Amino acid sequence: KQRRFQKGIALLESGGLIQDLSKKSSDLVYQKRLYLTLGDRYLQLTCYSEANVCYQKSLRDVFILKNPSWLVAAGCGSLGIFYKEMGDFKTSLTFHQISLSVGEQLKDQELIHKAYSNMGNTYTSSGDFDRAEEYSKKHQVYSQKAQNEEELLNSYINRGNILDDAGQHDKAAAEYEKGLK
């Protein structure tokens, strides 16, 4: 898998794929999304250096592109996850806060859901269970208002994980049961 991703980044960087995309679309946002997606895949493979390179490339020059706001939020969200995995929780939270701010400006429910969820997960990883639960509750309330069942399920799972990590296993089980319903 790693070789396939290395070939993907080489293809992106060589310009071959970018030139092909340019023929199909003059919008470079798609190119930046490819770097973002590739970064996410590298992160899944725990290839942190490669993921960081892709994320940085996804945001490079993004402000000159048309309609970059979604891309900025998504890129910052991915960088937040990256820094959480690296153990730099402060930087992670900064990126998630930017993502949340952009999501709120755009009134984009998906970005807002992800930002609240990611902030809760970052606080969980840092061991700050009170703050984790605070953002998990925000995620849950927002999911209920938006009537987004998938995100509501994720919020129950996240809250259960927080409570389980905090040693409150009975409360965690109750959250998981809510998600099953």
JSON list of C-alpha atoms in Angstrom, two decimals:
[
{"chain": "A", "resi": 1, "resn": "LYS", "atom": "CA", "xyz": [0.00, 0.00, 0.00]},
{"chain": "A", "resi": 2, "resn": "GLN", "atom": "CA", "xyz": [2.77, 2.40, 0.87]},
{"chain": "A", "resi": 3, "resn": "ARG", "atom": "CA", "xyz": [4.34, 1.98, -2.58]},
{"chain": "A", "resi": 4, "resn": "ARG", "atom": "CA", "xyz": [1.01, 2.80, -4.20]},
{"chain": "A", "resi": 5, "resn": "PHE", "atom": "CA", "xyz": [0.79, 6.01, -2.18]},
{"chain": "A", "resi": 6, "resn": "GLN", "atom": "CA", "xyz": [4.39, 6.88, -3.00]},
{"chain": "A", "resi": 7, "resn": "LYS", "atom": "CA", "xyz": [3.56, 6.47, -6.68]},
{"chain": "A", "resi": 8, "resn": "GLY", "atom": "CA", "xyz": [0.50, 8.66, -6.15]},
{"chain": "A", "resi": 9, "resn": "ILE", "atom": "CA", "xyz": [2.48, 11.50, -4.61]},
{"chain": "A", "resi": 10, "resn": "ALA", "atom": "CA", "xyz": [5.14, 11.16, -7.32]},
{"chain": "A", "resi": 11, "resn": "LEU", "atom": "CA", "xyz": [2.44, 11.39, -9.98]},
{"chain": "A", "resi": 12, "resn": "LEU", "atom": "CA", "xyz": [0.94, 14.46, -8.35]},
{"chain": "A", "resi": 13, "resn": "GLU", "atom": "CA", "xyz": [4.32, 16.12, -8.02]},
{"chain": "A", "resi": 14, "resn": "SER", "atom": "CA", "xyz": [5.44, 15.25, -11.54]},
{"chain": "A", "resi": 15, "resn": "GLY", "atom": "CA", "xyz": [2.57, 17.27, -12.93]},
{"chain": "A", "resi": 16, "resn": "GLY", "atom": "CA", "xyz": [1.21, 14.45, -15.07]},
{"chain": "A", "resi": 17, "resn": "LEU", "atom": "CA", "xyz": [-1.98, 14.06, -13.09]},
{"chain": "A", "resi": 18, "resn": "ILE", "atom": "CA", "xyz": [-2.25, 17.78, -12.50]},
{"chain": "A", "resi": 19, "resn": "GLN", "atom": "CA", "xyz": [-1.98, 18.42, -16.24]},
{"chain": "A", "resi": 20, "resn": "ASP", "atom": "CA", "xyz": [-4.68, 15.82, -16.90]},
{"chain": "A", "resi": 21, "resn": "LEU", "atom": "CA", "xyz": [-6.91, 17.46, -14.31]},
{"chain": "A", "resi": 22, "resn": "SER", "atom": "CA", "xyz": [-6.29, 20.89, -15.81]},
{"chain": "A", "resi": 23, "resn": "LYS", "atom": "CA", "xyz": [-7.72, 19.64, -19.09]},
{"chain": "A", "resi": 24, "resn": "LYS", "atom": "CA", "xyz": [-10.84, 18.51, -17.28]},
{"chain": "A", "resi": 25, "resn": "SER", "atom": "CA", "xyz": [-11.16, 21.48, -14.95]},
{"chain": "A", "resi": 26, "resn": "SER", "atom": "CA", "xyz": [-9.51, 24.84, -14.54]},
{"chain": "A", "resi": 27, "resn": "ASP", "atom": "CA", "xyz": [-10.32, 24.69, -10.83]},
{"chain": "A", "resi": 28, "resn": "LEU", "atom": "CA", "xyz": [-7.17, 23.85, -8.84]},
{"chain": "A", "resi": 29, "resn": "VAL", "atom": "CA", "xyz": [-9.20, 23.11, -5.73]},
{"chain": "A", "resi": 30, "resn": "TYR", "atom": "CA", "xyz": [-9.49, 19.53, -6.94]},
{"chain": "A", "resi": 31, "resn": "GLN", "atom": "CA", "xyz": [-5.69, 19.21, -7.00]},
{"chain": "A", "resi": 32, "resn": "LYS", "atom": "CA", "xyz": [-5.51, 20.46, -3.42]},
{"chain": "A", "resi": 33, "resn": "ARG", "atom": "CA", "xyz": [-8.20, 17.96, -2.41]},
{"chain": "A", "resi": 34, "resn": "LEU", "atom": "CA", "xyz": [-6.11, 15.15, -3.88]},
{"chain": "A", "resi": 35, "resn": "TYR", "atom": "CA", "xyz": [-3.17, 16.15, -1.70]},
{"chain": "A", "resi": 36, "resn": "LEU", "atom": "CA", "xyz": [-5.51, 16.26, 1.30]},
{"chain": "A", "resi": 37, "resn": "THR", "atom": "CA", "xyz": [-6.88, 12.79, 0.54]},
{"chain": "A", "resi": 38, "resn": "LEU", "atom": "CA", "xyz": [-3.40, 11.42, 0.00]},
{"chain": "A", "resi": 39, "resn": "GLY", "atom": "CA", "xyz": [-2.29, 12.93, 3.31]},
{"chain": "A", "resi": 40, "resn": "ASP", "atom": "CA", "xyz": [-5.20, 11.22, 5.05]},
{"chain": "A", "resi": 41, "resn": "ARG", "atom": "CA", "xyz": [-4.13, 7.89, 3.57]},
{"chain": "A", "resi": 42, "resn": "TYR", "atom": "CA", "xyz": [-0.53, 8.39, 4.68]},
{"chain": "A", "resi": 43, "resn": "LEU", "atom": "CA", "xyz": [-1.79, 9.21, 8.17]},
{"chain": "A", "resi": 44, "resn": "GLN", "atom": "CA", "xyz": [-3.75, 5.95, 8.23]},
{"chain": "A", "resi": 45, "resn": "LEU", "atom": "CA", "xyz": [-0.52, 4.13, 7.38]},
{"chain": "A", "resi": 46, "resn": "THR", "atom": "CA", "xyz": [1.27, 6.07, 10.15]},
{"chain": "A", "resi": 47, "resn": "CYS", "atom": "CA", "xyz": [3.58, 7.64, 7.56]},
{"chain": "A", "resi": 48, "resn": "TYR", "atom": "CA", "xyz": [3.58, 10.93, 9.44]},
{"chain": "A", "resi": 49, "resn": "SER", "atom": "CA", "xyz": [6.26, 12.77, 7.50]},
{"chain": "A", "resi": 50, "resn": "GLU", "atom": "CA", "xyz": [4.59, 12.02, 4.16]},
{"chain": "A", "resi": 51, "resn": "ALA", "atom": "CA", "xyz": [1.18, 12.98, 5.56]},
{"chain": "A", "resi": 52, "resn": "ASN", "atom": "CA", "xyz": [2.51, 16.31, 6.76]},
{"chain": "A", "resi": 53, "resn": "VAL", "atom": "CA", "xyz": [4.04, 17.04, 3.34]},
{"chain": "A", "resi": 54, "resn": "CYS", "atom": "CA", "xyz": [0.73, 16.33, 1.64]},
{"chain": "A", "resi": 55, "resn": "TYR", "atom": "CA", "xyz": [-1.24, 18.47, 4.10]},
{"chain": "A", "resi": 56, "resn": "GLN", "atom": "CA", "xyz": [1.14, 21.37, 3.67]},
{"chain": "A", "resi": 57, "resn": "LYS", "atom": "CA", "xyz": [0.85, 21.06, -0.11]},
{"chain": "A", "resi": 58, "resn": "SER", "atom": "CA", "xyz": [-2.93, 20.93, 0.12]},
{"chain": "A", "resi": 59, "resn": "LEU", "atom": "CA", "xyz": [-2.94, 24.31, 1.86]},
{"chain": "A", "resi": 60, "resn": "ARG", "atom": "CA", "xyz": [-0.13, 25.94, -0.15]},
{"chain": "A", "resi": 61, "resn": "ASP", "atom": "CA", "xyz": [-1.50, 28.79, -2.26]},
{"chain": "A", "resi": 62, "resn": "VAL", "atom": "CA", "xyz": [-5.03, 27.82, -1.24]},
{"chain": "A", "resi": 63, "resn": "PHE", "atom": "CA", "xyz": [-5.97, 31.42, -0.56]},
{"chain": "A", "resi": 64, "resn": "ILE", "atom": "CA", "xyz": [-5.63, 32.35, -4.22]},
{"chain": "A", "resi": 65, "resn": "LEU", "atom": "CA", "xyz": [-8.00, 29.61, -5.30]},
{"chain": "A", "resi": 66, "resn": "LYS", "atom": "CA", "xyz": [-11.68, 30.28, -5.76]},
{"chain": "A", "resi": 67, "resn": "ASN", "atom": "CA", "xyz": [-13.98, 28.94, -3.04]},
{"chain": "A", "resi": 68, "resn": "PRO", "atom": "CA", "xyz": [-11.16, 27.66, -0.83]},
{"chain": "A", "resi": 69, "resn": "SER", "atom": "CA", "xyz": [-12.98, 27.90, 2.49]},
{"chain": "A", "resi": 70, "resn": "TRP", "atom": "CA", "xyz": [-14.12, 24.28, 2.63]},
{"chain": "A", "resi": 71, "resn": "LEU", "atom": "CA", "xyz": [-10.62, 23.21, 1.67]},
{"chain": "A", "resi": 72, "resn": "VAL", "atom": "CA", "xyz": [-9.04, 25.34, 4.39]},
{"chain": "A", "resi": 73, "resn": "ALA", "atom": "CA", "xyz": [-11.36, 23.85, 7.00]},
{"chain": "A", "resi": 74, "resn": "ALA", "atom": "CA", "xyz": [-10.82, 20.28, 5.81]},
{"chain": "A", "resi": 75, "resn": "GLY", "atom": "CA", "xyz": [-7.06, 20.78, 5.61]},
{"chain": "A", "resi": 76, "resn": "CYS", "atom": "CA", "xyz": [-6.91, 22.26, 9.08]},
{"chain": "A", "resi": 77, "resn": "GLY", "atom": "CA", "xyz": [-9.03, 19.39, 10.39]},
{"chain": "A", "resi": 78, "resn": "SER", "atom": "CA", "xyz": [-6.61, 16.88, 8.88]},
{"chain": "A", "resi": 79, "resn": "LEU", "atom": "CA", "xyz": [-3.63, 18.75, 10.30]},
{"chain": "A", "resi": 80, "resn": "GLY", "atom": "CA", "xyz": [-5.37, 18.72, 13.68]},
{"chain": "A", "resi": 81, "resn": "ILE", "atom": "CA", "xyz": [-5.65, 14.94, 13.51]},
{"chain": "A", "resi": 82, "resn": "PHE", "atom": "CA", "xyz": [-2.04, 14.74, 12.38]},
{"chain": "A", "resi": 83, "resn": "TYR", "atom": "CA", "xyz": [-0.77, 16.77, 15.33]},
{"chain": "A", "resi": 84, "resn": "LYS", "atom": "CA", "xyz": [-2.95, 14.78, 17.75]},
{"chain": "A", "resi": 85, "resn": "GLU", "atom": "CA", "xyz": [-1.32, 11.59, 16.49]},
{"chain": "A", "resi": 86, "resn": "MET", "atom": "CA", "xyz": [2.08, 13.23, 16.97]},
{"chain": "A", "resi": 87, "resn": "GLY", "atom": "CA", "xyz": [1.16, 14.12, 20.58]},
{"chain": "A", "resi": 88, "resn": "ASP", "atom": "CA", "xyz": [1.12, 17.90, 20.01]},
{"chain": "A", "resi": 89, "resn": "PHE", "atom": "CA", "xyz": [-2.34, 18.50, 21.44]},
{"chain": "A", "resi": 90, "resn": "LYS", "atom": "CA", "xyz": [-2.08, 22.29, 21.62]},
{"chain": "A", "resi": 91, "resn": "THR", "atom": "CA", "xyz": [-1.32, 22.60, 17.90]},
{"chain": "A", "resi": 92, "resn": "SER", "atom": "CA", "xyz": [-3.98, 20.01, 17.13]},
{"chain": "A", "resi": 93, "resn": "LEU", "atom": "CA", "xyz": [-6.61, 22.01, 18.98]},
{"chain": "A", "resi": 94, "resn": "THR", "atom": "CA", "xyz": [-5.54, 25.20, 17.20]},
{"chain": "A", "resi": 95, "resn": "PHE", "atom": "CA", "xyz": [-6.12, 23.60, 13.81]},
{"chain": "A", "resi": 96, "resn": "HIS", "atom": "CA", "xyz": [-9.47, 22.15, 14.90]},
{"chain": "A", "resi": 97, "resn": "GLN", "atom": "CA", "xyz": [-10.54, 25.57, 16.18]},
{"chain": "A", "resi": 98, "resn": "ILE", "atom": "CA", "xyz": [-9.75, 27.09, 12.76]},
{"chain": "A", "resi": 99, "resn": "SER", "atom": "CA", "xyz": [-11.74, 24.32, 11.09]},
{"chain": "A", "resi": 100, "resn": "LEU", "atom": "CA", "xyz": [-14.68, 24.95, 13.45]},
{"chain": "A", "resi": 101, "resn": "SER", "atom": "CA", "xyz": [-14.54, 28.69, 12.82]},
{"chain": "A", "resi": 102, "resn": "VAL", "atom": "CA", "xyz": [-14.63, 28.23, 9.05]},
{"chain": "A", "resi": 103, "resn": "GLY", "atom": "CA", "xyz": [-17.41, 25.66, 9.34]},
{"chain": "A", "resi": 104, "resn": "GLU", "atom": "CA", "xyz": [-19.48, 28.08, 11.40]},
{"chain": "A", "resi": 105, "resn": "GLN", "atom": "CA", "xyz": [-18.88, 30.89, 8.91]},
{"chain": "A", "resi": 106, "resn": "LEU", "atom": "CA", "xyz": [-19.96, 28.65, 6.05]},
{"chain": "A", "resi": 107, "resn": "LYS", "atom": "CA", "xyz": [-22.78, 27.11, 8.11]},
{"chain": "A", "resi": 108, "resn": "ASP", "atom": "CA", "xyz": [-21.45, 23.76, 6.93]},
{"chain": "A", "resi": 109, "resn": "GLN", "atom": "CA", "xyz": [-22.87, 21.09, 9.23]},
{"chain": "A", "resi": 110, "resn": "GLU", "atom": "CA", "xyz": [-20.35, 18.44, 8.21]},
{"chain": "A", "resi": 111, "resn": "LEU", "atom": "CA", "xyz": [-17.38, 20.66, 9.08]},
{"chain": "A", "resi": 112, "resn": "ILE", "atom": "CA", "xyz": [-18.93, 21.65, 12.41]},
{"chain": "A", "resi": 113, "resn": "HIS", "atom": "CA", "xyz": [-19.68, 18.03, 13.34]},
{"chain": "A", "resi": 114, "resn": "LYS", "atom": "CA", "xyz": [-16.16, 16.94, 12.50]},
{"chain": "A", "resi": 115, "resn": "ALA", "atom": "CA", "xyz": [-14.55, 19.83, 14.36]},
{"chain": "A", "resi": 116, "resn": "TYR", "atom": "CA", "xyz": [-16.48, 19.17, 17.58]},
{"chain": "A", "resi": 117, "resn": "SER", "atom": "CA", "xyz": [-15.79, 15.45, 17.31]},
{"chain": "A", "resi": 118, "resn": "ASN", "atom": "CA", "xyz": [-12.10, 15.96, 16.58]},
{"chain": "A", "resi": 119, "resn": "MET", "atom": "CA", "xyz": [-11.69, 18.43, 19.44]},
{"chain": "A", "resi": 120, "resn": "GLY", "atom": "CA", "xyz": [-13.30, 15.97, 21.82]},
{"chain": "A", "resi": 121, "resn": "ASN", "atom": "CA", "xyz": [-11.03, 13.19, 20.57]},
{"chain": "A", "resi": 122, "resn": "THR", "atom": "CA", "xyz": [-7.96, 15.40, 20.99]},
{"chain": "A", "resi": 123, "resn": "TYR", "atom": "CA", "xyz": [-8.90, 16.25, 24.57]},
{"chain": "A", "resi": 124, "resn": "THR", "atom": "CA", "xyz": [-9.48, 12.54, 25.22]},
{"chain": "A", "resi": 125, "resn": "SER", "atom": "CA", "xyz": [-6.03, 11.70, 23.88]},
{"chain": "A", "resi": 126, "resn": "SER", "atom": "CA", "xyz": [-4.50, 14.39, 26.08]},
{"chain": "A", "resi": 127, "resn": "GLY", "atom": "CA", "xyz": [-6.26, 12.95, 29.15]},
{"chain": "A", "resi": 128, "resn": "ASP", "atom": "CA", "xyz": [-8.46, 16.03, 29.72]},
{"chain": "A", "resi": 129, "resn": "PHE", "atom": "CA", "xyz": [-11.71, 14.08, 30.01]},
{"chain": "A", "resi": 130, "resn": "ASP", "atom": "CA", "xyz": [-13.77, 17.02, 31.28]},
{"chain": "A", "resi": 131, "resn": "ARG", "atom": "CA", "xyz": [-12.97, 19.10, 28.20]},
{"chain": "A", "resi": 132, "resn": "ALA", "atom": "CA", "xyz": [-13.39, 16.04, 26.00]},
{"chain": "A", "resi": 133, "resn": "GLU", "atom": "CA", "xyz": [-16.87, 15.50, 27.35]},
{"chain": "A", "resi": 134, "resn": "GLU", "atom": "CA", "xyz": [-17.69, 19.19, 26.89]},
{"chain": "A", "resi": 135, "resn": "TYR", "atom": "CA", "xyz": [-16.93, 19.00, 23.15]},
{"chain": "A", "resi": 136, "resn": "SER", "atom": "CA", "xyz": [-18.53, 15.60, 22.86]},
{"chain": "A", "resi": 137, "resn": "LYS", "atom": "CA", "xyz": [-21.76, 17.05, 24.27]},
{"chain": "A", "resi": 138, "resn": "LYS", "atom": "CA", "xyz": [-21.57, 19.94, 21.81]},
{"chain": "A", "resi": 139, "resn": "HIS", "atom": "CA", "xyz": [-21.14, 17.42, 19.01]},
{"chain": "A", "resi": 140, "resn": "GLN", "atom": "CA", "xyz": [-24.12, 15.45, 20.28]},
{"chain": "A", "resi": 141, "resn": "VAL", "atom": "CA", "xyz": [-26.41, 18.48, 20.70]},
{"chain": "A", "resi": 142, "resn": "TYR", "atom": "CA", "xyz": [-25.47, 19.82, 17.28]},
{"chain": "A", "resi": 143, "resn": "SER", "atom": "CA", "xyz": [-26.08, 16.40, 15.72]},
{"chain": "A", "resi": 144, "resn": "GLN", "atom": "CA", "xyz": [-29.53, 16.21, 17.30]},
{"chain": "A", "resi": 145, "resn": "LYS", "atom": "CA", "xyz": [-30.47, 19.69, 16.08]},
{"chain": "A", "resi": 146, "resn": "ALA", "atom": "CA", "xyz": [-29.23, 18.90, 12.58]},
{"chain": "A", "resi": 147, "resn": "GLN", "atom": "CA", "xyz": [-31.06, 15.56, 12.67]},
{"chain": "A", "resi": 148, "resn": "ASN", "atom": "CA", "xyz": [-27.95, 13.83, 11.40]},
{"chain": "A", "resi": 149, "resn": "GLU", "atom": "CA", "xyz": [-28.29, 10.24, 12.55]},
{"chain": "A", "resi": 150, "resn": "GLU", "atom": "CA", "xyz": [-24.80, 9.18, 11.48]},
{"chain": "A", "resi": 151, "resn": "GLU", "atom": "CA", "xyz": [-23.15, 11.98, 13.42]},
{"chain": "A", "resi": 152, "resn": "LEU", "atom": "CA", "xyz": [-25.45, 11.37, 16.38]},
{"chain": "A", "resi": 153, "resn": "LEU", "atom": "CA", "xyz": [-24.30, 7.74, 16.44]},
{"chain": "A", "resi": 154, "resn": "ASN", "atom": "CA", "xyz": [-20.69, 8.93, 16.29]},
{"chain": "A", "resi": 155, "resn": "SER", "atom": "CA", "xyz": [-21.34, 11.29, 19.18]},
{"chain": "A", "resi": 156, "resn": "TYR", "atom": "CA", "xyz": [-22.64, 8.43, 21.36]},
{"chain": "A", "resi": 157, "resn": "ILE", "atom": "CA", "xyz": [-19.62, 6.33, 20.47]},
{"chain": "A", "resi": 158, "resn": "ASN", "atom": "CA", "xyz": [-17.24, 9.22, 21.20]},
{"chain": "A", "resi": 159, "resn": "ARG", "atom": "CA", "xyz": [-18.89, 9.96, 24.54]},
{"chain": "A", "resi": 160, "resn": "GLY", "atom": "CA", "xyz": [-18.76, 6.27, 25.40]},
{"chain": "A", "resi": 161, "resn": "ASN", "atom": "CA", "xyz": [-15.06, 6.17, 24.54]},
{"chain": "A", "resi": 162, "resn": "ILE", "atom": "CA", "xyz": [-14.37, 9.23, 26.70]},
{"chain": "A", "resi": 163, "resn": "LEU", "atom": "CA", "xyz": [-16.21, 7.77, 29.67]},
{"chain": "A", "resi": 164, "resn": "ASP", "atom": "CA", "xyz": [-14.55, 4.39, 29.16]},
{"chain": "A", "resi": 165, "resn": "ASP", "atom": "CA", "xyz": [-11.08, 6.00, 29.04]},
{"chain": "A", "resi": 166, "resn": "ALA", "atom": "CA", "xyz": [-11.95, 7.95, 32.19]},
{"chain": "A", "resi": 167, "resn": "GLY", "atom": "CA", "xyz": [-12.79, 4.67, 33.95]},
{"chain": "A", "resi": 168, "resn": "GLN", "atom": "CA", "xyz": [-16.55, 5.27, 34.07]},
{"chain": "A", "resi": 169, "resn": "HIS", "atom": "CA", "xyz": [-17.46, 2.00, 32.40]},
{"chain": "A", "resi": 170, "resn": "ASP", "atom": "CA", "xyz": [-21.15, 1.89, 33.41]},
{"chain": "A", "resi": 171, "resn": "LYS", "atom": "CA", "xyz": [-21.77, 5.34, 31.97]},
{"chain": "A", "resi": 172, "resn": "ALA", "atom": "CA", "xyz": [-19.81, 4.39, 28.86]},
{"chain": "A", "resi": 173, "resn": "ALA", "atom": "CA", "xyz": [-22.00, 1.32, 28.36]},
{"chain": "A", "resi": 174, "resn": "ALA", "atom": "CA", "xyz": [-25.12, 3.52, 28.65]},
{"chain": "A", "resi": 175, "resn": "GLU", "atom": "CA", "xyz": [-23.80, 5.78, 25.86]},
{"chain": "A", "resi": 176, "resn": "TYR", "atom": "CA", "xyz": [-23.04, 2.82, 23.63]},
{"chain": "A", "resi": 177, "resn": "GLU", "atom": "CA", "xyz": [-26.55, 1.49, 24.23]},
{"chain": "A", "resi": 178, "resn": "LYS", "atom": "CA", "xyz": [-28.02, 4.87, 23.20]},
{"chain": "A", "resi": 179, "resn": "GLY", "atom": "CA", "xyz": [-26.04, 4.58, 19.98]},
{"chain": "A", "resi": 180, "resn": "LEU", "atom": "CA", "xyz": [-27.40, 1.10, 19.35]},
{"chain": "A", "resi": 181, "resn": "LYS", "atom": "CA", "xyz": [-30.95, 2.40, 19.63]}
]
